Amino acid sequence: SSWLLWMARQMIGIPYVGGVLDRGADEKLVVDLRHLDCTTFVEQSMALALCAKNKQTTWYDFVHYLSQIRYIDGRVSYVKRQHYFTIWIMANERKGLVRDIQEPRSVFNTQRQVTVNYMSLHQNNYHMLKSHPEWREGIKRMEQQISATTFYYLPKSYITDSFILRQTIRDGDIIAIITSKKGLDTSHIGIAVWKTDGLHLLNASSIHRKVIVEPMLLKN
């Protein structure tokens, strides 16, 4: 995670642009380090970090890691892209690229069941899915695969500047923010940064329109 944080910090100031992956007519492995949304910021930082960690320096190495991070089995297709962050976590943990932290229970003390169907019910909101209605069944299968799984999360009110939280969430850890919006699992992702006053989020921010370490504490 130290490599991830270092790579992510190099992107501070890069403009935020939403929907970076959904502009084309068909699915391709999009590499864009000049315009970032919250997911492509984390994914590309992570691909660069894996290259650095493993002392691999070629373009091939970078795009290999990026396809592994972004797609189920690394296969570049719309229905294999890990659109929901629940499946992103599950698939990347299976590959050994991330470790899902849901402990200790004194911190991650609230349980939630995943219920996702937003994409299949709102395909007109997704440019490529609207153009390819035949992909809807594949998206529904992805939704069914992760719906009914449960996880423990850390409620915002428990985010304190405590010894146990600094031991649990480390600088450079990926943080997913869950949503109450029906049919979705998460609303945003970023990278943990501890400062003297507490926990902040390094993220591609739609509010600040750029990659930034949020000046406000995450608990706010």
PDB file of C-alpha atoms in Angstrom:
ATOM      1  CA  SER A   1       0.000   0.000   0.000  1.00  0.00           C
ATOM      2  CA  SER A   2       3.004   2.342   0.345  1.00  0.00           C
ATOM      3  CA  TRP A   3       3.618   2.030  -3.407  1.00  0.00           C
ATOM      4  CA  LEU A   4      -0.087   2.608  -4.064  1.00  0.00           C
ATOM      5  CA  LEU A   5      -0.116   5.774  -1.980  1.00  0.00           C
ATOM      6  CA  TRP A   6       3.070   7.043  -3.651  1.00  0.00           C
ATOM      7  CA  MET A   7       1.667   6.469  -7.152  1.00  0.00           C
ATOM      8  CA  ALA A   8      -1.699   7.981  -6.201  1.00  0.00           C
ATOM      9  CA  ARG A   9      -0.013  11.113  -4.837  1.00  0.00           C
ATOM     10  CA  GLN A  10       1.654  11.667  -8.233  1.00  0.00           C
ATOM     11  CA  MET A  11      -1.831  12.182  -9.686  1.00  0.00           C
ATOM     12  CA  ILE A  12      -2.891  14.973  -7.329  1.00  0.00           C
ATOM     13  CA  GLY A  13      -4.265  17.841  -9.410  1.00  0.00           C
ATOM     14  CA  ILE A  14      -5.274  15.749 -12.443  1.00  0.00           C
ATOM     15  CA  PRO A  15      -8.804  16.764 -13.549  1.00  0.00           C
ATOM     16  CA  TYR A  16     -11.838  14.706 -12.545  1.00  0.00           C
ATOM     17  CA  VAL A  17     -13.973  13.581 -15.486  1.00  0.00           C
ATOM     18  CA  GLY A  18     -16.897  11.222 -14.919  1.00  0.00           C
ATOM     19  CA  GLY A  19     -17.657   8.161 -17.047  1.00  0.00           C
ATOM     20  CA  VAL A  20     -14.161   7.854 -18.515  1.00  0.00           C
ATOM     21  CA  LEU A  21     -14.714   4.173 -19.395  1.00  0.00           C
ATOM     22  CA  ASP A  22     -18.068   4.579 -21.126  1.00  0.00           C
ATOM     23  CA  ARG A  23     -17.445   6.900 -24.039  1.00  0.00           C
ATOM     24  CA  GLY A  24     -16.704   4.433 -26.817  1.00  0.00           C
ATOM     25  CA  ALA A  25     -19.037   2.394 -28.978  1.00  0.00           C
ATOM     26  CA  ASP A  26     -17.580  -0.853 -27.658  1.00  0.00           C
ATOM     27  CA  GLU A  27     -15.531  -2.036 -24.689  1.00  0.00           C
ATOM     28  CA  LYS A  28     -11.793  -1.451 -24.863  1.00  0.00           C
ATOM     29  CA  LEU A  29      -9.118  -1.283 -22.180  1.00  0.00           C
ATOM     30  CA  VAL A  30      -9.166   2.458 -21.532  1.00  0.00           C
ATOM     31  CA  VAL A  31      -5.922   3.991 -20.269  1.00  0.00           C
ATOM     32  CA  ASP A  32      -6.274   7.687 -19.480  1.00  0.00           C
ATOM     33  CA  LEU A  33      -4.011   9.331 -16.920  1.00  0.00           C
ATOM     34  CA  ARG A  34      -5.094  12.870 -17.879  1.00  0.00           C
ATOM     35  CA  HIS A  35      -8.778  12.521 -16.936  1.00  0.00           C
ATOM     36  CA  LEU A  36      -9.769  10.418 -13.922  1.00  0.00           C
ATOM     37  CA  ASP A  37     -12.903   9.318 -12.133  1.00  0.00           C
ATOM     38  CA  CYS A  38     -12.811   7.758  -8.678  1.00  0.00           C
ATOM     39  CA  THR A  39     -12.475   4.203  -9.999  1.00  0.00           C
ATOM     40  CA  THR A  40      -9.961   4.765 -12.804  1.00  0.00           C
ATOM     41  CA  PHE A  41      -7.829   6.797 -10.375  1.00  0.00           C
ATOM     42  CA  VAL A  42      -7.587   3.861  -7.954  1.00  0.00           C
ATOM     43  CA  GLU A  43      -7.218   1.202 -10.669  1.00  0.00           C
ATOM     44  CA  GLN A  44      -4.422   2.938 -12.582  1.00  0.00           C
ATOM     45  CA  SER A  45      -2.591   3.890  -9.376  1.00  0.00           C
ATOM     46  CA  MET A  46      -2.813   0.240  -8.339  1.00  0.00           C
ATOM     47  CA  ALA A  47      -1.521  -1.032 -11.718  1.00  0.00           C
ATOM     48  CA  LEU A  48       1.460   1.339 -11.479  1.00  0.00           C
ATOM     49  CA  ALA A  49       2.078   0.269  -7.881  1.00  0.00           C
ATOM     50  CA  LEU A  50       2.102  -3.417  -8.870  1.00  0.00           C
ATOM     51  CA  CYS A  51       4.624  -2.650 -11.625  1.00  0.00           C
ATOM     52  CA  ALA A  52       6.862  -0.840  -9.132  1.00  0.00           C
ATOM     53  CA  LYS A  53       6.505  -3.506  -6.455  1.00  0.00           C
ATOM     54  CA  ASN A  54       7.406  -6.278  -8.910  1.00  0.00           C
ATOM     55  CA  LYS A  55      10.124  -4.234 -10.675  1.00  0.00           C
ATOM     56  CA  GLN A  56       8.290  -4.441 -14.007  1.00  0.00           C
ATOM     57  CA  THR A  57       8.642  -1.432 -16.245  1.00  0.00           C
ATOM     58  CA  THR A  58       7.070  -2.129 -19.641  1.00  0.00           C
ATOM     59  CA  TRP A  59       3.808  -0.856 -21.102  1.00  0.00           C
ATOM     60  CA  TYR A  60       2.721  -4.494 -21.447  1.00  0.00           C
ATOM     61  CA  ASP A  61       3.178  -5.030 -17.702  1.00  0.00           C
ATOM     62  CA  PHE A  62       1.032  -1.990 -16.893  1.00  0.00           C
ATOM     63  CA  VAL A  63      -1.857  -2.915 -19.197  1.00  0.00           C
ATOM     64  CA  HIS A  64      -1.700  -6.538 -18.014  1.00  0.00           C
ATOM     65  CA  TYR A  65      -2.159  -5.457 -14.391  1.00  0.00           C
ATOM     66  CA  LEU A  66      -4.853  -2.938 -15.312  1.00  0.00           C
ATOM     67  CA  SER A  67      -6.903  -5.542 -17.192  1.00  0.00           C
ATOM     68  CA  GLN A  68      -6.547  -7.950 -14.256  1.00  0.00           C
ATOM     69  CA  ILE A  69      -7.673  -5.272 -11.791  1.00  0.00           C
ATOM     70  CA  ARG A  70     -10.631  -4.026 -13.866  1.00  0.00           C
ATOM     71  CA  TYR A  71     -12.066  -7.216 -15.393  1.00  0.00           C
ATOM     72  CA  ILE A  72     -13.141 -10.644 -14.204  1.00  0.00           C
ATOM     73  CA  ASP A  73     -10.373 -13.053 -15.284  1.00  0.00           C
ATOM     74  CA  GLY A  74      -8.657 -10.080 -16.979  1.00  0.00           C
ATOM     75  CA  ARG A  75     -10.957 -10.503 -19.997  1.00  0.00           C
ATOM     76  CA  VAL A  76     -11.764  -7.141 -21.577  1.00  0.00           C
ATOM     77  CA  SER A  77     -15.506  -7.108 -22.229  1.00  0.00           C
ATOM     78  CA  TYR A  78     -18.374  -5.016 -20.889  1.00  0.00           C
ATOM     79  CA  VAL A  79     -20.025  -7.878 -19.034  1.00  0.00           C
ATOM     80  CA  LYS A  80     -16.688  -8.844 -17.437  1.00  0.00           C
ATOM     81  CA  ARG A  81     -15.935  -5.321 -16.186  1.00  0.00           C
ATOM     82  CA  GLN A  82     -16.367  -5.233 -12.419  1.00  0.00           C
ATOM     83  CA  HIS A  83     -19.022  -2.509 -12.474  1.00  0.00           C
ATOM     84  CA  TYR A  84     -20.066  -3.091  -8.868  1.00  0.00           C
ATOM     85  CA  PHE A  85     -17.333  -2.614  -6.274  1.00  0.00           C
ATOM     86  CA  THR A  86     -18.472  -5.710  -4.354  1.00  0.00           C
ATOM     87  CA  ILE A  87     -17.435  -7.911  -7.268  1.00  0.00           C
ATOM     88  CA  TRP A  88     -14.297  -5.795  -7.762  1.00  0.00           C
ATOM     89  CA  ILE A  89     -13.236  -6.646  -4.203  1.00  0.00           C
ATOM     90  CA  MET A  90     -14.189 -10.341  -4.473  1.00  0.00           C
ATOM     91  CA  ALA A  91     -12.437 -10.878  -7.813  1.00  0.00           C
ATOM     92  CA  ASN A  92      -9.279  -8.978  -6.888  1.00  0.00           C
ATOM     93  CA  GLU A  93      -9.027 -10.769  -3.564  1.00  0.00           C
ATOM     94  CA  ARG A  94      -9.205 -14.121  -5.400  1.00  0.00           C
ATOM     95  CA  LYS A  95      -6.314 -12.943  -7.595  1.00  0.00           C
ATOM     96  CA  GLY A  96      -4.312 -11.983  -4.503  1.00  0.00           C
ATOM     97  CA  LEU A  97      -4.233  -8.311  -5.519  1.00  0.00           C
ATOM     98  CA  VAL A  98      -6.150  -6.987  -2.491  1.00  0.00           C
ATOM     99  CA  ARG A  99      -7.124  -8.204   0.964  1.00  0.00           C
ATOM    100  CA  ASP A 100     -10.642  -7.475   2.150  1.00  0.00           C
ATOM    101  CA  ILE A 101     -10.558  -6.067   5.687  1.00  0.00           C
ATOM    102  CA  GLN A 102     -13.712  -6.487   7.767  1.00  0.00           C
ATOM    103  CA  GLU A 103     -12.130  -6.938  11.189  1.00  0.00           C
ATOM    104  CA  PRO A 104     -11.843  -6.348  14.100  1.00  0.00           C
ATOM    105  CA  ARG A 105     -15.542  -6.471  14.957  1.00  0.00           C
ATOM    106  CA  SER A 106     -15.083  -3.629  17.444  1.00  0.00           C
ATOM    107  CA  VAL A 107     -14.463  -1.423  14.386  1.00  0.00           C
ATOM    108  CA  PHE A 108     -16.358  -3.151  11.556  1.00  0.00           C
ATOM    109  CA  ASN A 109     -19.428  -3.688  13.695  1.00  0.00           C
ATOM    110  CA  THR A 110     -22.425  -3.337  11.348  1.00  0.00           C
ATOM    111  CA  GLN A 111     -23.583  -5.922   8.827  1.00  0.00           C
ATOM    112  CA  ARG A 112     -25.188  -5.260   5.472  1.00  0.00           C
ATOM    113  CA  GLN A 113     -26.558  -7.447   2.703  1.00  0.00           C
ATOM    114  CA  VAL A 114     -25.724  -6.594  -0.899  1.00  0.00           C
ATOM    115  CA  THR A 115     -28.743  -6.088  -3.150  1.00  0.00           C
ATOM    116  CA  VAL A 116     -27.779  -4.803  -6.583  1.00  0.00           C
ATOM    117  CA  ASN A 117     -29.875  -4.432  -9.725  1.00  0.00           C
ATOM    118  CA  TYR A 118     -29.447  -0.777 -10.663  1.00  0.00           C
ATOM    119  CA  MET A 119     -27.653  -1.333 -13.978  1.00  0.00           C
ATOM    120  CA  SER A 120     -30.082  -3.899 -15.349  1.00  0.00           C
ATOM    121  CA  LEU A 121     -33.075  -1.772 -14.286  1.00  0.00           C
ATOM    122  CA  HIS A 122     -31.623   1.525 -15.566  1.00  0.00           C
ATOM    123  CA  GLN A 123     -29.758   0.529 -18.708  1.00  0.00           C
ATOM    124  CA  ASN A 124     -30.655   3.839 -20.394  1.00  0.00           C
ATOM    125  CA  ASN A 125     -28.352   5.556 -17.862  1.00  0.00           C
ATOM    126  CA  TYR A 126     -25.379   3.623 -19.274  1.00  0.00           C
ATOM    127  CA  HIS A 127     -24.245   4.706 -22.727  1.00  0.00           C
ATOM    128  CA  MET A 128     -22.793   1.396 -23.916  1.00  0.00           C
ATOM    129  CA  LEU A 129     -25.426  -0.781 -22.252  1.00  0.00           C
ATOM    130  CA  LYS A 130     -28.167   1.259 -23.922  1.00  0.00           C
ATOM    131  CA  SER A 131     -26.478   0.639 -27.302  1.00  0.00           C
ATOM    132  CA  HIS A 132     -26.074  -3.103 -26.569  1.00  0.00           C
ATOM    133  CA  PRO A 133     -29.264  -4.414 -24.913  1.00  0.00           C
ATOM    134  CA  GLU A 134     -27.961  -7.959 -25.475  1.00  0.00           C
ATOM    135  CA  TRP A 135     -25.430  -7.316 -22.683  1.00  0.00           C
ATOM    136  CA  ARG A 136     -28.177  -6.857 -20.099  1.00  0.00           C
ATOM    137  CA  GLU A 137     -28.382 -10.599 -19.318  1.00  0.00           C
ATOM    138  CA  GLY A 138     -24.657 -10.710 -18.551  1.00  0.00           C
ATOM    139  CA  ILE A 139     -25.019  -7.742 -16.222  1.00  0.00           C
ATOM    140  CA  LYS A 140     -27.988  -9.414 -14.519  1.00  0.00           C
ATOM    141  CA  ARG A 141     -25.885 -12.529 -13.934  1.00  0.00           C
ATOM    142  CA  MET A 142     -23.182 -10.375 -12.326  1.00  0.00           C
ATOM    143  CA  GLU A 143     -25.810  -8.743 -10.096  1.00  0.00           C
ATOM    144  CA  GLN A 144     -27.248 -12.112  -9.067  1.00  0.00           C
ATOM    145  CA  GLN A 145     -23.771 -13.433  -8.308  1.00  0.00           C
ATOM    146  CA  ILE A 146     -23.144 -10.806  -5.615  1.00  0.00           C
ATOM    147  CA  SER A 147     -26.669 -10.134  -4.334  1.00  0.00           C
ATOM    148  CA  ALA A 148     -27.397 -11.747  -0.944  1.00  0.00           C
ATOM    149  CA  THR A 149     -23.706 -11.692   0.051  1.00  0.00           C
ATOM    150  CA  THR A 150     -23.138  -9.942   3.371  1.00  0.00           C
ATOM    151  CA  PHE A 151     -20.284  -7.851   4.694  1.00  0.00           C
ATOM    152  CA  TYR A 152     -19.352  -5.865   7.775  1.00  0.00           C
ATOM    153  CA  TYR A 153     -18.677  -2.162   7.467  1.00  0.00           C
ATOM    154  CA  LEU A 154     -17.438   0.707   9.599  1.00  0.00           C
ATOM    155  CA  PRO A 155     -20.194   3.269  10.327  1.00  0.00           C
ATOM    156  CA  LYS A 156     -19.128   6.875   9.869  1.00  0.00           C
ATOM    157  CA  SER A 157     -19.752   7.612  13.555  1.00  0.00           C
ATOM    158  CA  TYR A 158     -17.031   5.086  14.476  1.00  0.00           C
ATOM    159  CA  ILE A 159     -14.326   6.803  12.407  1.00  0.00           C
ATOM    160  CA  THR A 160     -12.157   8.235  15.163  1.00  0.00           C
ATOM    161  CA  ASP A 161      -8.504   9.127  15.472  1.00  0.00           C
ATOM    162  CA  SER A 162      -7.825   6.121  17.688  1.00  0.00           C
ATOM    163  CA  PHE A 163      -4.906   3.736  18.013  1.00  0.00           C
ATOM    164  CA  ILE A 164      -7.038   0.755  16.937  1.00  0.00           C
ATOM    165  CA  LEU A 165      -8.302   2.524  13.809  1.00  0.00           C
ATOM    166  CA  ARG A 166      -4.801   3.632  12.812  1.00  0.00           C
ATOM    167  CA  GLN A 167      -3.732  -0.029  13.184  1.00  0.00           C
ATOM    168  CA  THR A 168      -6.744  -1.273  11.180  1.00  0.00           C
ATOM    169  CA  ILE A 169      -6.819   1.239   8.322  1.00  0.00           C
ATOM    170  CA  ARG A 170      -3.322   1.977   7.036  1.00  0.00           C
ATOM    171  CA  ASP A 171      -2.043   4.741   4.766  1.00  0.00           C
ATOM    172  CA  GLY A 172      -2.619   3.591   1.187  1.00  0.00           C
ATOM    173  CA  ASP A 173      -5.558   1.281   1.942  1.00  0.00           C
ATOM    174  CA  ILE A 174      -8.468   1.469  -0.503  1.00  0.00           C
ATOM    175  CA  ILE A 175     -11.673   2.734   1.106  1.00  0.00           C
ATOM    176  CA  ALA A 176     -15.108   2.053  -0.386  1.00  0.00           C
ATOM    177  CA  ILE A 177     -18.017   4.242   0.707  1.00  0.00           C
ATOM    178  CA  ILE A 178     -21.327   2.397   0.706  1.00  0.00           C
ATOM    179  CA  THR A 179     -24.560   3.969  -0.496  1.00  0.00           C
ATOM    180  CA  SER A 180     -28.204   3.850   0.522  1.00  0.00           C
ATOM    181  CA  LYS A 181     -29.272   4.315  -3.116  1.00  0.00           C
ATOM    182  CA  LYS A 182     -31.528   1.420  -4.037  1.00  0.00           C
ATOM    183  CA  GLY A 183     -29.883  -1.191  -6.252  1.00  0.00           C
ATOM    184  CA  LEU A 184     -26.296  -0.016  -5.733  1.00  0.00           C
ATOM    185  CA  ASP A 185     -23.591  -1.109  -3.286  1.00  0.00           C
ATOM    186  CA  THR A 186     -21.052   1.735  -3.185  1.00  0.00           C
ATOM    187  CA  SER A 187     -21.046   5.406  -4.151  1.00  0.00           C
ATOM    188  CA  HIS A 188     -17.338   6.269  -4.130  1.00  0.00           C
ATOM    189  CA  ILE A 189     -13.818   4.930  -3.588  1.00  0.00           C
ATOM    190  CA  GLY A 190     -10.535   6.498  -2.575  1.00  0.00           C
ATOM    191  CA  ILE A 191      -7.297   5.927  -0.692  1.00  0.00           C
ATOM    192  CA  ALA A 192      -6.703   6.338   3.039  1.00  0.00           C
ATOM    193  CA  VAL A 193      -4.374   9.101   4.200  1.00  0.00           C
ATOM    194  CA  TRP A 194      -3.758   9.691   7.893  1.00  0.00           C
ATOM    195  CA  LYS A 195      -2.821  13.204   9.007  1.00  0.00           C
ATOM    196  CA  THR A 196      -2.220  14.504  12.504  1.00  0.00           C
ATOM    197  CA  ASP A 197      -5.918  15.439  12.851  1.00  0.00           C
ATOM    198  CA  GLY A 198      -7.280  12.089  11.626  1.00  0.00           C
ATOM    199  CA  LEU A 199      -8.312  10.113   8.537  1.00  0.00           C
ATOM    200  CA  HIS A 200      -8.614  11.812   5.132  1.00  0.00           C
ATOM    201  CA  LEU A 201      -9.455  10.482   1.658  1.00  0.00           C
ATOM    202  CA  LEU A 202      -7.186  10.860  -1.373  1.00  0.00           C
ATOM    203  CA  ASN A 203      -9.597  10.639  -4.290  1.00  0.00           C
ATOM    204  CA  ALA A 204     -10.683  11.832  -7.712  1.00  0.00           C
ATOM    205  CA  SER A 205     -13.363  14.206  -6.478  1.00  0.00           C
ATOM    206  CA  SER A 206     -16.417  15.227  -8.488  1.00  0.00           C
ATOM    207  CA  ILE A 207     -16.884  18.147  -6.057  1.00  0.00           C
ATOM    208  CA  HIS A 208     -13.339  19.538  -6.326  1.00  0.00           C
ATOM    209  CA  ARG A 209     -13.140  18.439 -10.012  1.00  0.00           C
ATOM    210  CA  LYS A 210      -9.659  16.998  -9.526  1.00  0.00           C
ATOM    211  CA  VAL A 211      -7.578  14.454  -7.610  1.00  0.00           C
ATOM    212  CA  ILE A 212      -7.136  15.808  -4.102  1.00  0.00           C
ATOM    213  CA  VAL A 213      -6.538  14.828  -0.500  1.00  0.00           C
ATOM    214  CA  GLU A 214      -9.867  15.914   0.972  1.00  0.00           C
ATOM    215  CA  PRO A 215      -9.314  18.799   3.393  1.00  0.00           C
ATOM    216  CA  MET A 216     -12.224  17.580   5.516  1.00  0.00           C
ATOM    217  CA  LEU A 217     -11.922  14.504   7.700  1.00  0.00           C
ATOM    218  CA  LEU A 218     -13.551  11.374   6.295  1.00  0.00           C
ATOM    219  CA  LYS A 219     -15.903  11.206   9.297  1.00  0.00           C
ATOM    220  CA  ASN A 220     -17.402  14.556   8.227  1.00  0.00           C
TER     221      ASN A 220
END
